[in-house]
Tab-separated table of N, CA, C and O in Angstrom:
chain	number	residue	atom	x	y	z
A	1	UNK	N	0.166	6.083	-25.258
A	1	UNK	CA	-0.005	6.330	-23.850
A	1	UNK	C	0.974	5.441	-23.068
A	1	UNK	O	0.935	4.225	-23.253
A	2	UNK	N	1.951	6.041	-22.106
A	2	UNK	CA	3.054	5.230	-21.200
A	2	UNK	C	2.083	4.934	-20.021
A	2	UNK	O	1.576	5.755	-19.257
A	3	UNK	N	1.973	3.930	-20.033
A	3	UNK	CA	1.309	3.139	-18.239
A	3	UNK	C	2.833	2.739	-17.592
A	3	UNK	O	3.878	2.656	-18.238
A	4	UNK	N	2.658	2.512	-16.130
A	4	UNK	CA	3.021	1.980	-14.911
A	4	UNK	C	3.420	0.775	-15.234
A	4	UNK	O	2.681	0.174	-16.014
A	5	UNK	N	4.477	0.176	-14.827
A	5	UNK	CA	4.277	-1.272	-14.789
A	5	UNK	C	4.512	-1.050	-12.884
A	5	UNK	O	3.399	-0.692	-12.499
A	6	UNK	N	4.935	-1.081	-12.334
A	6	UNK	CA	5.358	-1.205	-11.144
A	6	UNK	C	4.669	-0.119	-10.106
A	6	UNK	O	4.089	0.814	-10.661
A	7	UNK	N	4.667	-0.130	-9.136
A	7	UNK	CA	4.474	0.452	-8.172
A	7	UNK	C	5.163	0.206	-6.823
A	7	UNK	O	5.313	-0.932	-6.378
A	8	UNK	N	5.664	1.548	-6.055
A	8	UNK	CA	6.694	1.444	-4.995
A	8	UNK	C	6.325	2.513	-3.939
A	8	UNK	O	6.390	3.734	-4.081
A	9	UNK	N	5.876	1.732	-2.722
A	9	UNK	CA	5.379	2.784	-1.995
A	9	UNK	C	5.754	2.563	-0.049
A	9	UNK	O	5.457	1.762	0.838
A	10	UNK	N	6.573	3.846	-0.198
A	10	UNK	CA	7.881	3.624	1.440
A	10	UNK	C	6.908	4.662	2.143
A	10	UNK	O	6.419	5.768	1.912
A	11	UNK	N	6.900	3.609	3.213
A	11	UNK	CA	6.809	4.755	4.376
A	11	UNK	C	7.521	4.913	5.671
A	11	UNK	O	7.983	4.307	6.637
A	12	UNK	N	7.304	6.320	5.017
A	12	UNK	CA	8.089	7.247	5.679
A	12	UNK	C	7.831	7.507	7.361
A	12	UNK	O	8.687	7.355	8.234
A	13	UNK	N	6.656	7.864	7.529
A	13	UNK	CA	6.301	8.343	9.365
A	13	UNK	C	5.451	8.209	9.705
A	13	UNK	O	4.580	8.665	8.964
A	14	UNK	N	4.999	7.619	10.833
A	14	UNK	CA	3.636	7.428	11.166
A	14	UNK	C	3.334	6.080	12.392
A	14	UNK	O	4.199	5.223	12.578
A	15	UNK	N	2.243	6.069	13.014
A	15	UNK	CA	2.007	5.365	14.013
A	15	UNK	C	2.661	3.856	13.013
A	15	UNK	O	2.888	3.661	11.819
A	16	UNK	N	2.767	3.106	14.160
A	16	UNK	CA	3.311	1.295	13.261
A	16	UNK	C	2.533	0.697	14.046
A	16	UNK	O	2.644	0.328	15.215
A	17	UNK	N	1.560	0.624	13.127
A	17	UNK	CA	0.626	-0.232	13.525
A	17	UNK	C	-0.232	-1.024	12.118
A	17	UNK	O	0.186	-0.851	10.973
A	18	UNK	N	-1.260	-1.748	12.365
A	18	UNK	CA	-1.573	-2.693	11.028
A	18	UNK	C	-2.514	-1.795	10.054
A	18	UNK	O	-2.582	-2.057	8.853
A	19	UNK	N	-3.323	-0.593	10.709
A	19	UNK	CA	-4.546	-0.232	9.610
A	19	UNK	C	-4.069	1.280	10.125
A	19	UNK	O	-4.753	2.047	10.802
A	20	UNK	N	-2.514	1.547	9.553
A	20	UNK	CA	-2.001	2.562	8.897
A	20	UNK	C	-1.210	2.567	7.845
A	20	UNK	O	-0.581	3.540	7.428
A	21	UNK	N	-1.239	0.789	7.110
A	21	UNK	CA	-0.961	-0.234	6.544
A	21	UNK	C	-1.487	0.007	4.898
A	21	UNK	O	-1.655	1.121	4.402
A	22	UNK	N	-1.623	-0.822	4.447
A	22	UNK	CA	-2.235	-0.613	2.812
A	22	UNK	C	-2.397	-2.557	2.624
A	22	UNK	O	-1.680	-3.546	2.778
A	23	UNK	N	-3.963	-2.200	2.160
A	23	UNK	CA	-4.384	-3.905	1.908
A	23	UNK	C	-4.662	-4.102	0.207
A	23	UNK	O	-4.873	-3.332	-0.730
A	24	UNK	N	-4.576	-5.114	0.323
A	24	UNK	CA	-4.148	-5.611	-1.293
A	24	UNK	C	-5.718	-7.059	-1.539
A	24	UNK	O	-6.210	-7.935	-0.828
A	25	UNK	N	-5.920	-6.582	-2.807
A	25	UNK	CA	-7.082	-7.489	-3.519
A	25	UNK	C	-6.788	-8.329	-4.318
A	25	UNK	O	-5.745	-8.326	-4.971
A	26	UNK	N	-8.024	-9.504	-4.402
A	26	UNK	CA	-7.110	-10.908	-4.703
A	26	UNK	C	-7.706	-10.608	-6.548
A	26	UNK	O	-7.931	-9.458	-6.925
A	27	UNK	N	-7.843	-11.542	-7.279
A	27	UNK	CA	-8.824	-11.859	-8.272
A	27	UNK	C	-10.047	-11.630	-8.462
A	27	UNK	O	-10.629	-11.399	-9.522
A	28	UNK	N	-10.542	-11.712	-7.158
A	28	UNK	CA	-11.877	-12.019	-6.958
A	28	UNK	C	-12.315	-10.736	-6.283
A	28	UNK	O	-13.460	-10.616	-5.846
A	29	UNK	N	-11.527	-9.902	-6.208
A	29	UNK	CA	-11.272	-8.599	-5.582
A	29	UNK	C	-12.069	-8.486	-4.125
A	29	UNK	O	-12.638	-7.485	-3.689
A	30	UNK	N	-11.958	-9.708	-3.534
A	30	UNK	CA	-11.553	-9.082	-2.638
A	30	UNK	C	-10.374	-8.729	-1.183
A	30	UNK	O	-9.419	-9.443	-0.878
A	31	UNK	N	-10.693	-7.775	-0.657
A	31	UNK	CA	-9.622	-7.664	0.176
A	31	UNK	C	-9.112	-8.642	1.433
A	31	UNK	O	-9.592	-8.785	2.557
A	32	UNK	N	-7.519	-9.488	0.564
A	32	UNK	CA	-7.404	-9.971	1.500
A	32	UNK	C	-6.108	-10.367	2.366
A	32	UNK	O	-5.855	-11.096	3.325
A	33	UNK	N	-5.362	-9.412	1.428
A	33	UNK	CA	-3.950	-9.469	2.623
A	33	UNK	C	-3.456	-8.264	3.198
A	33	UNK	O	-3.958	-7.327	2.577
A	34	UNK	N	-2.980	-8.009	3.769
A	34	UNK	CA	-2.784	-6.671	4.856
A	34	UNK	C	-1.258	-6.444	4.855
A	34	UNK	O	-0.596	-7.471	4.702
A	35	UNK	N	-0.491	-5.144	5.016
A	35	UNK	CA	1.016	-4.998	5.169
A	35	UNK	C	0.633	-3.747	6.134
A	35	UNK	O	0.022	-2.712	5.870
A	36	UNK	N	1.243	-4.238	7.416
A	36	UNK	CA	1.288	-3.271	8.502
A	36	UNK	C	2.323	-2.273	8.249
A	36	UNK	O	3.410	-2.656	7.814
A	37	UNK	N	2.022	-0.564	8.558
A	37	UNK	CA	2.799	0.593	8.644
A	37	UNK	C	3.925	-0.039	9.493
A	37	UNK	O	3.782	-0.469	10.637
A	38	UNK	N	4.861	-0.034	8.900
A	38	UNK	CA	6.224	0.461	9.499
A	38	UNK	C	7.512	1.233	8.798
A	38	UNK	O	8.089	0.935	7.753
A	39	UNK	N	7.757	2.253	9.656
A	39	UNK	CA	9.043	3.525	8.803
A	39	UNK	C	9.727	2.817	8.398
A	39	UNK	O	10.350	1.912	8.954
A	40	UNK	N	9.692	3.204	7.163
A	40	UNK	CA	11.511	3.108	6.256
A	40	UNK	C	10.905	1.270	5.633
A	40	UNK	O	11.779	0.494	5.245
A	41	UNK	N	9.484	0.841	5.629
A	41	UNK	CA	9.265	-0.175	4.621
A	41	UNK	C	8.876	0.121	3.635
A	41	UNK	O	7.871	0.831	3.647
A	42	UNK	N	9.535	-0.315	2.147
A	42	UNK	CA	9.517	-0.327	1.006
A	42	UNK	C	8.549	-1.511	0.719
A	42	UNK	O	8.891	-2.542	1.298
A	43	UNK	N	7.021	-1.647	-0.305
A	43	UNK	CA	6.176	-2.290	-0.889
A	43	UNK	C	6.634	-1.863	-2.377
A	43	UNK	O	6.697	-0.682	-2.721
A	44	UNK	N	7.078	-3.390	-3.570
A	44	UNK	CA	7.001	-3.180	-5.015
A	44	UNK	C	6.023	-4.127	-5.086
A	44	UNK	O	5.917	-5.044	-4.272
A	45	UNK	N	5.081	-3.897	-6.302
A	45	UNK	CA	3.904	-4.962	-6.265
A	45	UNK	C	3.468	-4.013	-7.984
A	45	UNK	O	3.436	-2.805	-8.219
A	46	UNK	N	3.230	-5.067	-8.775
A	46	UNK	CA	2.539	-4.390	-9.978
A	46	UNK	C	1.501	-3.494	-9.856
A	46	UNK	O	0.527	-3.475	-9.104
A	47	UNK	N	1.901	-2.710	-10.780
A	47	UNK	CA	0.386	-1.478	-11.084
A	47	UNK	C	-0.980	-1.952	-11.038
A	47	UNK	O	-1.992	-1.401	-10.605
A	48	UNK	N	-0.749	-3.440	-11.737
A	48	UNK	CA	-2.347	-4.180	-12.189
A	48	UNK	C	-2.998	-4.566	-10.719
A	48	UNK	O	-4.174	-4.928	-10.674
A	49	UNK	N	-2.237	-4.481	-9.577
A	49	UNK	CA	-2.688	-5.099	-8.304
A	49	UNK	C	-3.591	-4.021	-7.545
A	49	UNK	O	-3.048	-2.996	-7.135
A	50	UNK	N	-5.068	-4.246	-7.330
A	50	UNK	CA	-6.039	-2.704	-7.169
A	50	UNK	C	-5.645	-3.243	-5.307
A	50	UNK	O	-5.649	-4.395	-4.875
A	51	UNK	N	-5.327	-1.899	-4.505
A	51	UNK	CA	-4.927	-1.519	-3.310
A	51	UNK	C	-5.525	-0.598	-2.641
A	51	UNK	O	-6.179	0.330	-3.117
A	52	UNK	N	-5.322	-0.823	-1.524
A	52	UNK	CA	-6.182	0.191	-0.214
A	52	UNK	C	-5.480	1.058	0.792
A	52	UNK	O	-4.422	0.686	1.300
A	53	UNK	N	-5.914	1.942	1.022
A	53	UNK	CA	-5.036	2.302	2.970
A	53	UNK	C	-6.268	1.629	3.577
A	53	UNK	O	-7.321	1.314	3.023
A	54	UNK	N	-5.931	1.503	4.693
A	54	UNK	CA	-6.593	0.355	5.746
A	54	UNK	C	-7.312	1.555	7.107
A	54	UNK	O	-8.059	1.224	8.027
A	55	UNK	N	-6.922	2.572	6.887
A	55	UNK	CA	-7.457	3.591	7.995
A	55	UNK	C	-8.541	3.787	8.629
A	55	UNK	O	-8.797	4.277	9.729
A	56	UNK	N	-9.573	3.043	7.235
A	56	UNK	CA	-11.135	3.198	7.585
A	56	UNK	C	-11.590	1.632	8.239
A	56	UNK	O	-12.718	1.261	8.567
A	57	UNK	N	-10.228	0.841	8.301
A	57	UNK	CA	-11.158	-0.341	9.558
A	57	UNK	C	-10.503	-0.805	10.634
A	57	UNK	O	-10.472	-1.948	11.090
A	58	UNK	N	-9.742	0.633	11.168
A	58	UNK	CA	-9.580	0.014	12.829
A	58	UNK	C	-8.492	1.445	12.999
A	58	UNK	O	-8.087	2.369	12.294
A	59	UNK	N	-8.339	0.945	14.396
A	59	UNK	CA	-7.079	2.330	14.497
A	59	UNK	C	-6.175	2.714	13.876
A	59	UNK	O	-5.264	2.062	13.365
A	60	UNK	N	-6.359	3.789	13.877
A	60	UNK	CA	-4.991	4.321	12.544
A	60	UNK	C	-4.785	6.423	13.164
A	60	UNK	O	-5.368	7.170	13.950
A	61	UNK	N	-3.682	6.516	12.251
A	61	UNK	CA	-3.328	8.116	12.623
A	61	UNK	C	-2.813	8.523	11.623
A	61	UNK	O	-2.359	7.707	10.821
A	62	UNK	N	-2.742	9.728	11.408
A	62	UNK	CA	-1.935	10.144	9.960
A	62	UNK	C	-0.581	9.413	10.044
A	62	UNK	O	0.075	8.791	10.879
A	63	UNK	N	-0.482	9.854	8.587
A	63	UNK	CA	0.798	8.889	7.731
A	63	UNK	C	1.670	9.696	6.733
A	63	UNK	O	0.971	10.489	6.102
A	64	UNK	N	2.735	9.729	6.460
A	64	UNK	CA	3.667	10.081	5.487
A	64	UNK	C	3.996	8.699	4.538
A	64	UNK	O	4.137	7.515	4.845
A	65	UNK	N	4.033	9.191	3.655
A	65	UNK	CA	4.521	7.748	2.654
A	65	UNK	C	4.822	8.142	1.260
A	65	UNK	O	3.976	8.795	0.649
A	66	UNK	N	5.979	7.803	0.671
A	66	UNK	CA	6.473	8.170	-0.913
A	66	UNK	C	5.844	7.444	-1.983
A	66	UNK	O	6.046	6.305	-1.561
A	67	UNK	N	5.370	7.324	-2.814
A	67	UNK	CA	4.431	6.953	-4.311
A	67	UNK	C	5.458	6.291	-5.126
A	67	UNK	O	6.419	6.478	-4.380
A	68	UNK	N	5.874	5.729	-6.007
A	68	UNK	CA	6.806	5.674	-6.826
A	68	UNK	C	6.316	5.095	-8.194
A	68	UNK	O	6.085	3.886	-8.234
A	69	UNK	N	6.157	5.768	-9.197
A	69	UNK	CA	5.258	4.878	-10.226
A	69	UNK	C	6.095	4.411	-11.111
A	69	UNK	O	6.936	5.309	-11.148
A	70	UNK	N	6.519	3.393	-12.048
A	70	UNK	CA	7.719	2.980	-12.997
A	70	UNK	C	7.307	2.198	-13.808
A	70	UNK	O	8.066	1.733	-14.659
């Protein structure tokens, strides 16, 4: 079975604001750092790192964004 090592995820269009964003979990899982939506930012961060969209805790609007698994 081929797994992921990496993960790469750009976005593309959408309001720029913080919770249209994607939040990231510590060890202890829980959620605790935040990367605010903005077009044309590229996130690489390992596969092993469990991640969120942020939509469900504060303002947010639809989003476009590319996946990249490697």
């Amino acid at each position: 079975m081929i797994h992921n090592k990496f993960n790469c995820l750009i976005y593309l269009k959408g309001q720029e604001i913080t919770y249209n964003g994607t939040g990231f979990y510590n060890d202890k899982n829980e959620l605790d750092r935040y990367v605010g939506f903005k077009e044309n930012r590229a996130l690489f961060y390992s596969s092993r790192v469990f991640h969120t969209d942020l939509q469900a805790l504060g303002p947010s609007s639809s989003r476009y964004s590319m996946n990249i698994f490697y």
